[in-house]
PDB file of C-alpha atoms and ligand atoms in Angstrom:
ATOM      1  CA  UNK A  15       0.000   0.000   0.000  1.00 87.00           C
ATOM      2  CA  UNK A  16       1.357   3.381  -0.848  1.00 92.00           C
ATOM      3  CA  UNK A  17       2.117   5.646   2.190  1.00 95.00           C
ATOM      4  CA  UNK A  18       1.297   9.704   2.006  1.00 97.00           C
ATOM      5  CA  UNK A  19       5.365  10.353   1.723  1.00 97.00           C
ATOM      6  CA  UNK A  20       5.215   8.382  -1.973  1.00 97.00           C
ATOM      7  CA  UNK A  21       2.136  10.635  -2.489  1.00 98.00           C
ATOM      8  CA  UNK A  22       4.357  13.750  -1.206  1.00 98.00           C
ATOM      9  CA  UNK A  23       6.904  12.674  -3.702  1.00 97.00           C
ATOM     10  CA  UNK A  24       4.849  12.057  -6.834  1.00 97.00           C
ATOM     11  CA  UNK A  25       2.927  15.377  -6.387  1.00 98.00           C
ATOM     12  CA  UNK A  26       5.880  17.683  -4.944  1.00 97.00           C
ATOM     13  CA  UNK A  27       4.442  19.058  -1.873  1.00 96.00           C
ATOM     14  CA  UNK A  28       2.268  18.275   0.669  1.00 96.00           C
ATOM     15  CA  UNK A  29      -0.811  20.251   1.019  1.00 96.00           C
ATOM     16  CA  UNK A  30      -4.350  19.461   2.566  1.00 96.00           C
ATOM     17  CA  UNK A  31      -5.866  18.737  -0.906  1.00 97.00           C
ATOM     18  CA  UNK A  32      -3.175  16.243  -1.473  1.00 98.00           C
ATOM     19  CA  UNK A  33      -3.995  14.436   1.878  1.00 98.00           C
ATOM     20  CA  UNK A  34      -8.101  14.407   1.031  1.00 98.00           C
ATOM     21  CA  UNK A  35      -7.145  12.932  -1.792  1.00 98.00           C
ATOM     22  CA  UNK A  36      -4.906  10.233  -0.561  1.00 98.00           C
ATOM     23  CA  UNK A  37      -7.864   9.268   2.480  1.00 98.00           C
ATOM     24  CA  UNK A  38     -10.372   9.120  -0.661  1.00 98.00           C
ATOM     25  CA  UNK A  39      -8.272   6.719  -2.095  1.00 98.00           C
ATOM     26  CA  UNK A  40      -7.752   4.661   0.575  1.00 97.00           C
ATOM     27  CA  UNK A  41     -11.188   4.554   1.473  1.00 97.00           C
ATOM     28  CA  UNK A  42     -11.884   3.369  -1.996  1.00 97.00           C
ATOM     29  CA  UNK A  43      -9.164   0.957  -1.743  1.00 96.00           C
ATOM     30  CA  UNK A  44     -10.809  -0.691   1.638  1.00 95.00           C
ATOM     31  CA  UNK A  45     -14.141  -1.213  -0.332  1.00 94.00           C
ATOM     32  CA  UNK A  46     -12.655  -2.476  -3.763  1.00 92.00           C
ATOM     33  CA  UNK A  47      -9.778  -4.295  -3.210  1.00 88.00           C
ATOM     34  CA  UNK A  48      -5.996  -4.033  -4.436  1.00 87.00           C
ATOM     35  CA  UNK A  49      -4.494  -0.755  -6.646  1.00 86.00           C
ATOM     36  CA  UNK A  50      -5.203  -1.409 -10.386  1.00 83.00           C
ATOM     37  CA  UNK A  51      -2.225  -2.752 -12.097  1.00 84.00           C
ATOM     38  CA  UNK A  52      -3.689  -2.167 -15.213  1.00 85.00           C
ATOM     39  CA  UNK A  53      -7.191  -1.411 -15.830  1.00 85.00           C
ATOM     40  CA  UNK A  54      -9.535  -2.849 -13.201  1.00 90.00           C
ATOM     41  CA  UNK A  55     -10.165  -0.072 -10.970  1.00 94.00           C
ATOM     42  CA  UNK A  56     -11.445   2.797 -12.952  1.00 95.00           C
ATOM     43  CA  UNK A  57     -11.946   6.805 -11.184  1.00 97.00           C
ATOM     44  CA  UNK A  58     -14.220   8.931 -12.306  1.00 97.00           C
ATOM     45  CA  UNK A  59     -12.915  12.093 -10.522  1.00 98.00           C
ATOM     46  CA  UNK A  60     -15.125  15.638 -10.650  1.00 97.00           C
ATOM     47  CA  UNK A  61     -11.888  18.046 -10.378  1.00 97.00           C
ATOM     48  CA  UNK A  62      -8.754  18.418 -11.175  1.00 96.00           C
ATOM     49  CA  UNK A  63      -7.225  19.907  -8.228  1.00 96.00           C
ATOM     50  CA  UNK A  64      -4.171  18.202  -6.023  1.00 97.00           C
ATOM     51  CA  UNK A  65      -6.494  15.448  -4.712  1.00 98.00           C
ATOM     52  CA  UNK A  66      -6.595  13.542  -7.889  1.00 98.00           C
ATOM     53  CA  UNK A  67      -2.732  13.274  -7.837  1.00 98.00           C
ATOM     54  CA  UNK A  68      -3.307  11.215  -4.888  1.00 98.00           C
ATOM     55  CA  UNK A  69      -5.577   9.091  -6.111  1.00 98.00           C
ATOM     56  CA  UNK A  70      -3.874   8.343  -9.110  1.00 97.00           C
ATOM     57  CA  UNK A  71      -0.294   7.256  -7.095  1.00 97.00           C
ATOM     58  CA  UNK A  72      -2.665   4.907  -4.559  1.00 97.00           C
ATOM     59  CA  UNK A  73      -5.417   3.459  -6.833  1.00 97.00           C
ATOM     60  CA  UNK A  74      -2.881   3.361 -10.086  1.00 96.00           C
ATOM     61  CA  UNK A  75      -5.890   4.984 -11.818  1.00 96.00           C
ATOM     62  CA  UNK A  76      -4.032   7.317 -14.178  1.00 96.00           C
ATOM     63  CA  UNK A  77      -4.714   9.420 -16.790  1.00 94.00           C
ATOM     64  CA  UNK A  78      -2.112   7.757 -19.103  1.00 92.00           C
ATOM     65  CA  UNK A  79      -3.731   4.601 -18.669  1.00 91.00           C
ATOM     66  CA  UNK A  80      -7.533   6.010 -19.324  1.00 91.00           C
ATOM     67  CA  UNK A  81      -8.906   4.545 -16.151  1.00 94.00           C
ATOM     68  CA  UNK A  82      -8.851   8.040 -14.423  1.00 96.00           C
ATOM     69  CA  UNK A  83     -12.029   9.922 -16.370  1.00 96.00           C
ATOM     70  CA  UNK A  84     -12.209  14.040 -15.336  1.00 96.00           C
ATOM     71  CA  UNK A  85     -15.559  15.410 -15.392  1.00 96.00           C
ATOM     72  CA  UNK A  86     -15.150  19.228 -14.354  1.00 97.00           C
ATOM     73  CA  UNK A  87     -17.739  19.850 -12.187  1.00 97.00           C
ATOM     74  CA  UNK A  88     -15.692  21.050  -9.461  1.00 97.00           C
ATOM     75  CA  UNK A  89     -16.991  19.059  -7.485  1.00 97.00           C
ATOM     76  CA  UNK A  90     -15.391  17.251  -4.248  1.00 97.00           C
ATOM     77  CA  UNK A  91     -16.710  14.197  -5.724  1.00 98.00           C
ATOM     78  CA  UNK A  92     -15.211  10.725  -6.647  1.00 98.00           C
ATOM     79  CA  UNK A  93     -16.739   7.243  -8.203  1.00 97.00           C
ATOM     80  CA  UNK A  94     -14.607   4.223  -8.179  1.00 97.00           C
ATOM     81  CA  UNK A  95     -15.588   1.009  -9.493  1.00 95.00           C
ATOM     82  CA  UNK A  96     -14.096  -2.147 -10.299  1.00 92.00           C
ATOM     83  CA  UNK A  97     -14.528  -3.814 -14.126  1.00 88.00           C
ATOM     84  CA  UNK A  98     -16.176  -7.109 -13.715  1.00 84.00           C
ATOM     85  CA  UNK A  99     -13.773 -10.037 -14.738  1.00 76.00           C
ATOM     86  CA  UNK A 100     -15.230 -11.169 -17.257  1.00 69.00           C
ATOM     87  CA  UNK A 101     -16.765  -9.312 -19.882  1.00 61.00           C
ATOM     88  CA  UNK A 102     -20.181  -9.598 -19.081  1.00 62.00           C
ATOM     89  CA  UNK A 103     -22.544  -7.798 -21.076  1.00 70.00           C
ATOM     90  CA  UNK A 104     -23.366  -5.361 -18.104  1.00 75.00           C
ATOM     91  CA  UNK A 105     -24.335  -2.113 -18.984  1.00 83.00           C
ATOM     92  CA  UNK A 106     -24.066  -0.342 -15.520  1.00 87.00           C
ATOM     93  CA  UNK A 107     -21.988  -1.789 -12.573  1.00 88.00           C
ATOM     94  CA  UNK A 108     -21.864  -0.778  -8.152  1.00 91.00           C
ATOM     95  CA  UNK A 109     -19.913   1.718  -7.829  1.00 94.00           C
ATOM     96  CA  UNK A 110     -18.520   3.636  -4.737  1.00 97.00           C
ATOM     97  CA  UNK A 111     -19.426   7.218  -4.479  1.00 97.00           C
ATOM     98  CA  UNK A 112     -16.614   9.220  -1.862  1.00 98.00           C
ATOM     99  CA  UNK A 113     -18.067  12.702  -1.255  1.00 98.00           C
ATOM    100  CA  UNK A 114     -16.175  14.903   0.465  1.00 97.00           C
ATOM    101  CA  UNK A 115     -17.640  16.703   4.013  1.00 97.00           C
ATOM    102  CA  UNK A 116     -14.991  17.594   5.459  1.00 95.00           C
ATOM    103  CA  UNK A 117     -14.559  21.094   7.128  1.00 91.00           C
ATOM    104  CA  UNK A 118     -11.479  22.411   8.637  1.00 88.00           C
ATOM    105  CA  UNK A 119     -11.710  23.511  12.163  1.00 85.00           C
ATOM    106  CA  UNK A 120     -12.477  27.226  13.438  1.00 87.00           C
ATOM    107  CA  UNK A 121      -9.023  29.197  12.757  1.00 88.00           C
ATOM    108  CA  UNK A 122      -7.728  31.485  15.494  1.00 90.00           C
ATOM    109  CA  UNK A 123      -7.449  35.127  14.994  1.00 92.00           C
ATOM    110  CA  UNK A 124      -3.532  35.175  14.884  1.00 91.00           C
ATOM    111  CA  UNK A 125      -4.097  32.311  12.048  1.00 91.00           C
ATOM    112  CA  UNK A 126      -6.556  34.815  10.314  1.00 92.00           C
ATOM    113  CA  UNK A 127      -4.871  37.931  10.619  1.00 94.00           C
ATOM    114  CA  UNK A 128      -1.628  36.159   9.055  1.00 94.00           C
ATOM    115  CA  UNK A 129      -3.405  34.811   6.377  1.00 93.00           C
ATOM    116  CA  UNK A 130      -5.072  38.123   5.278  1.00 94.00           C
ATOM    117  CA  UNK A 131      -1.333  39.303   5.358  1.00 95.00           C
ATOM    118  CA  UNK A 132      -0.366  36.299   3.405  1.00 95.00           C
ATOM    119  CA  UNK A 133      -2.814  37.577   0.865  1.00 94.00           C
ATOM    120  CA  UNK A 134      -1.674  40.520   0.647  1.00 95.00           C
ATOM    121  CA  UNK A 135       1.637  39.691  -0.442  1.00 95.00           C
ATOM    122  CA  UNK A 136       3.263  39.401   2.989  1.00 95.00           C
ATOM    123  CA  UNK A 137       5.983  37.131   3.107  1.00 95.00           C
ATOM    124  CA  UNK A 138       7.758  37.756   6.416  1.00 95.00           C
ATOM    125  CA  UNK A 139       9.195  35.006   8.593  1.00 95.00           C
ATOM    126  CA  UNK A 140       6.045  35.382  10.956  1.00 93.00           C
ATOM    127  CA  UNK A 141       3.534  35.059   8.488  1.00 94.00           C
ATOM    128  CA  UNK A 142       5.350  32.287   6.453  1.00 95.00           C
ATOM    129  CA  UNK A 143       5.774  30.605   9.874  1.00 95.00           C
ATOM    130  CA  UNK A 144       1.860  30.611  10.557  1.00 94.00           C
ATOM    131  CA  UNK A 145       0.508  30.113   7.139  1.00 92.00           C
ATOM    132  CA  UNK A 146       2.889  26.898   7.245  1.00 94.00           C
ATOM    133  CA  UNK A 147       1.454  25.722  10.427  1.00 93.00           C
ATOM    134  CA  UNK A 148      -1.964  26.359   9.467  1.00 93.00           C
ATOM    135  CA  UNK A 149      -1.282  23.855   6.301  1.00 93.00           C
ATOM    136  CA  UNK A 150       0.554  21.281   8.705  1.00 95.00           C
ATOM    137  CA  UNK A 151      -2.632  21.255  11.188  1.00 94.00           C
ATOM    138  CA  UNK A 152      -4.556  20.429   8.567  1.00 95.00           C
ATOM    139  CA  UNK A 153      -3.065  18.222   6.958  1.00 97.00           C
ATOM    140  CA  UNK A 154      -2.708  16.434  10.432  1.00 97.00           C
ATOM    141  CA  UNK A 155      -6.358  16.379  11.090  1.00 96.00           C
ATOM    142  CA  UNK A 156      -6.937  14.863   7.684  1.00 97.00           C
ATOM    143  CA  UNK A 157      -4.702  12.225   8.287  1.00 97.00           C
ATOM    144  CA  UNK A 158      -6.045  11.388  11.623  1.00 97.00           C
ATOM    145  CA  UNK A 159      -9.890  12.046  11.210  1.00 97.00           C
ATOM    146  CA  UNK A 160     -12.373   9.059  11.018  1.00 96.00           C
ATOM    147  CA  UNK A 161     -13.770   8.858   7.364  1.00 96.00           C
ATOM    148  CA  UNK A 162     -17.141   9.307   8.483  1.00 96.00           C
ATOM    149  CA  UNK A 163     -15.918  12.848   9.593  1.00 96.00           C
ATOM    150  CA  UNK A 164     -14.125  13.305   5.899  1.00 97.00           C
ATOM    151  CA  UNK A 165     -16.533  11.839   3.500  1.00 97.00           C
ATOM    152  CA  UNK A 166     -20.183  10.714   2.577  1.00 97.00           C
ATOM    153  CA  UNK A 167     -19.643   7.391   1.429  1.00 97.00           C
ATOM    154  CA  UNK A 168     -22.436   5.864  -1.055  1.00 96.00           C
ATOM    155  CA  UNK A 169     -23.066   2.814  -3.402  1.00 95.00           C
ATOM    156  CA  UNK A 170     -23.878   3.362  -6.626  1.00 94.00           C
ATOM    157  CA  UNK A 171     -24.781   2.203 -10.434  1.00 93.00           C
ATOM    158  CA  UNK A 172     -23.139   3.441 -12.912  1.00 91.00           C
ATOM    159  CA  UNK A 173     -22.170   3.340 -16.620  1.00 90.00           C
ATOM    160  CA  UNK A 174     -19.695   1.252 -16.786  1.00 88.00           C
ATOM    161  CA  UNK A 175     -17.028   2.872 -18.540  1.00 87.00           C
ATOM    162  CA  UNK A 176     -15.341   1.645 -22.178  1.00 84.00           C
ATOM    163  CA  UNK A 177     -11.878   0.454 -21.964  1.00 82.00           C
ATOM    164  CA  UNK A 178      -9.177   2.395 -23.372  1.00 77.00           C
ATOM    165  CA  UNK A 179      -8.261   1.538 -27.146  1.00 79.00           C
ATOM    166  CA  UNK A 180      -5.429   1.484 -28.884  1.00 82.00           C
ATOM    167  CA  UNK A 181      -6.289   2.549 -32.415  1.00 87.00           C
ATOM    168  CA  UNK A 182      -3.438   3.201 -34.953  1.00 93.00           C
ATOM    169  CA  UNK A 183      -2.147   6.558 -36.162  1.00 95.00           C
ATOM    170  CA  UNK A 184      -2.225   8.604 -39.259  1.00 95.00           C
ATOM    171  CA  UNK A 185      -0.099  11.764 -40.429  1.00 97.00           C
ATOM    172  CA  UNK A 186      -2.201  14.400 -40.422  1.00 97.00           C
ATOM    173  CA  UNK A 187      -1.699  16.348 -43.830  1.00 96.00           C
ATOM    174  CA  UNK A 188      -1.441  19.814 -43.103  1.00 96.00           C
ATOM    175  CA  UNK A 189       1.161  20.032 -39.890  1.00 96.00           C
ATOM    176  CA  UNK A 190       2.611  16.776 -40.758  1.00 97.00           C
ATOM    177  CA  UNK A 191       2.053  15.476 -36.839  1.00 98.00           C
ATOM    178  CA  UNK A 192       0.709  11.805 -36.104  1.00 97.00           C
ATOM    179  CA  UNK A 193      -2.902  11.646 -35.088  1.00 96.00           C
ATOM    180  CA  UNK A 194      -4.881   8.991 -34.012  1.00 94.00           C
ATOM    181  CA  UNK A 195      -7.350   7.723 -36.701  1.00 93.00           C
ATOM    182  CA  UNK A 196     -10.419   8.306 -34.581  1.00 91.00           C
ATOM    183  CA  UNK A 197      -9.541  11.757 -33.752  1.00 94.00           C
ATOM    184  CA  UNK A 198      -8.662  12.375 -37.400  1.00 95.00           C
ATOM    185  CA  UNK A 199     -11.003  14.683 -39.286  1.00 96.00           C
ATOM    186  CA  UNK A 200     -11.581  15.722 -42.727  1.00 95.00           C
ATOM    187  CA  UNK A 201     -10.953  18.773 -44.043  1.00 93.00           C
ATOM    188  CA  UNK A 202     -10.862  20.222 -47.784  1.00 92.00           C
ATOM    189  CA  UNK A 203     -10.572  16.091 -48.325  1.00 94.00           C
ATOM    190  CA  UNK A 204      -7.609  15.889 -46.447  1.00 95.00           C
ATOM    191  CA  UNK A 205      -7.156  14.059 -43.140  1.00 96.00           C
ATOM    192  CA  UNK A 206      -6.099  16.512 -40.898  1.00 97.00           C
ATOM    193  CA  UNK A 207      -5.652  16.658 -36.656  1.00 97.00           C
ATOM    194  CA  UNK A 208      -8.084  18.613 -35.014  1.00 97.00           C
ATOM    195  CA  UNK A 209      -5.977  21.779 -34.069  1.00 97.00           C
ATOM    196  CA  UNK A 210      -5.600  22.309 -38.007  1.00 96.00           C
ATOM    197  CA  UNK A 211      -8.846  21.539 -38.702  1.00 96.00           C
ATOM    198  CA  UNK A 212     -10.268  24.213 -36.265  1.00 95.00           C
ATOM    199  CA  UNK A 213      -7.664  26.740 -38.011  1.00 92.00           C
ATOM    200  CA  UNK A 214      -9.346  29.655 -39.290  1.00 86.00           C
ATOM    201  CA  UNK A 215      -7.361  29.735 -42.565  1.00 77.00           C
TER     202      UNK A 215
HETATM  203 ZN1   ZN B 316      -0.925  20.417  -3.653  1.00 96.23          ZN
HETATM  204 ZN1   ZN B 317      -2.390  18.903 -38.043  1.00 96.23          ZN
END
């Protein structure tokens, strides 16, 4: 099981969003099973904000692998489900449905007052000392809270979601790049990529 330092070190920094994330995950990991090697755990994730970086080191759904699907809702809101084994004709499997709930607790006025400095451009050591704190506390309590004070944690049907193809490539023939056939378009008879075909001229 991935630990929040290999999270850290994937994502660069720690933050709070980074640590909602990586409870989300394992939360989804104690209800499905193992991290997906390859395909069989599949995200559906409603942002795109440090969380998801999370999730994709501990559930190895990535977006290079096409099990990680953004919908940009911005939303605090995450599906998980796990592809049947065989491939049953199923048009809509149980998934898991992690909402996030989680508020962080009542800041003290020394904690406020620095961060209004911090916003203003402040950097001195005793605002940079108090906005840092501020971070670690919460990122603390995250770690440390109970999931039924983090999340709402539902089952639910959904879709289930088509595998991720591998189709071959063309050259598109105005800028000369490769393009995969199905994203391939047709312009003035030509195959072209989508960038050129949306060219004005
Ligand atoms: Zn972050
Ligand atoms: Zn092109």
């Amino acid at each position: 099981m991935k630990k929040f330092k290999d999270v850290i070190g994937f994502h660069g920094h720690a933050c709070p969003g980074l640590a909602l994330g990586y409870r989300v995950a394992l939360c989804a990991l104690s209800k499905l099973g193992d991290r997906a090697a390859d395909e069989e755990i599949v995200a559906i994730v409603e942002n795109n904000s440090c969380a998801v970086d999370a999730i994709q080191v501990v559930t190895g759904c990535t977006f290079g692998k096409g099990n990680l699907i953004f919908r940009d809702y911005g939303k605090q809101v995450y599906t998980f489900l796990r592809r049947p084994s065989q491939s049953r004709k199923a048009k809509t499997i149980h998934g898991i449905r992690i909402s996030v709930k989680w508020k962080p607790h009542e800041e003290t006025s020394r904690e406020k007052t620095m961060w209004d400095r911090y916003m203003k451009g402040d950097r001195s050591d005793e605002v940079l000392e108090t906005v840092h704190q501020r971070k670690s506390k919460k990122i603390k309590a995250i770690l440390n809270a109970r999931d039924e004070e983090l999340f709402m944690v539902k089952k639910e049907r959904v879709p289930l979601p088509k595998e991720a193809e591998i189709l071959p490539s063309i050259t598109c023939e105005r800028c000369g790049e490769k393009v995969m056939e199905s994203k391939a378009k047709v312009r003035a008879g030509k195959f072209v990529c989508m960038p050129c075909f949306n060219k004005k001229k």
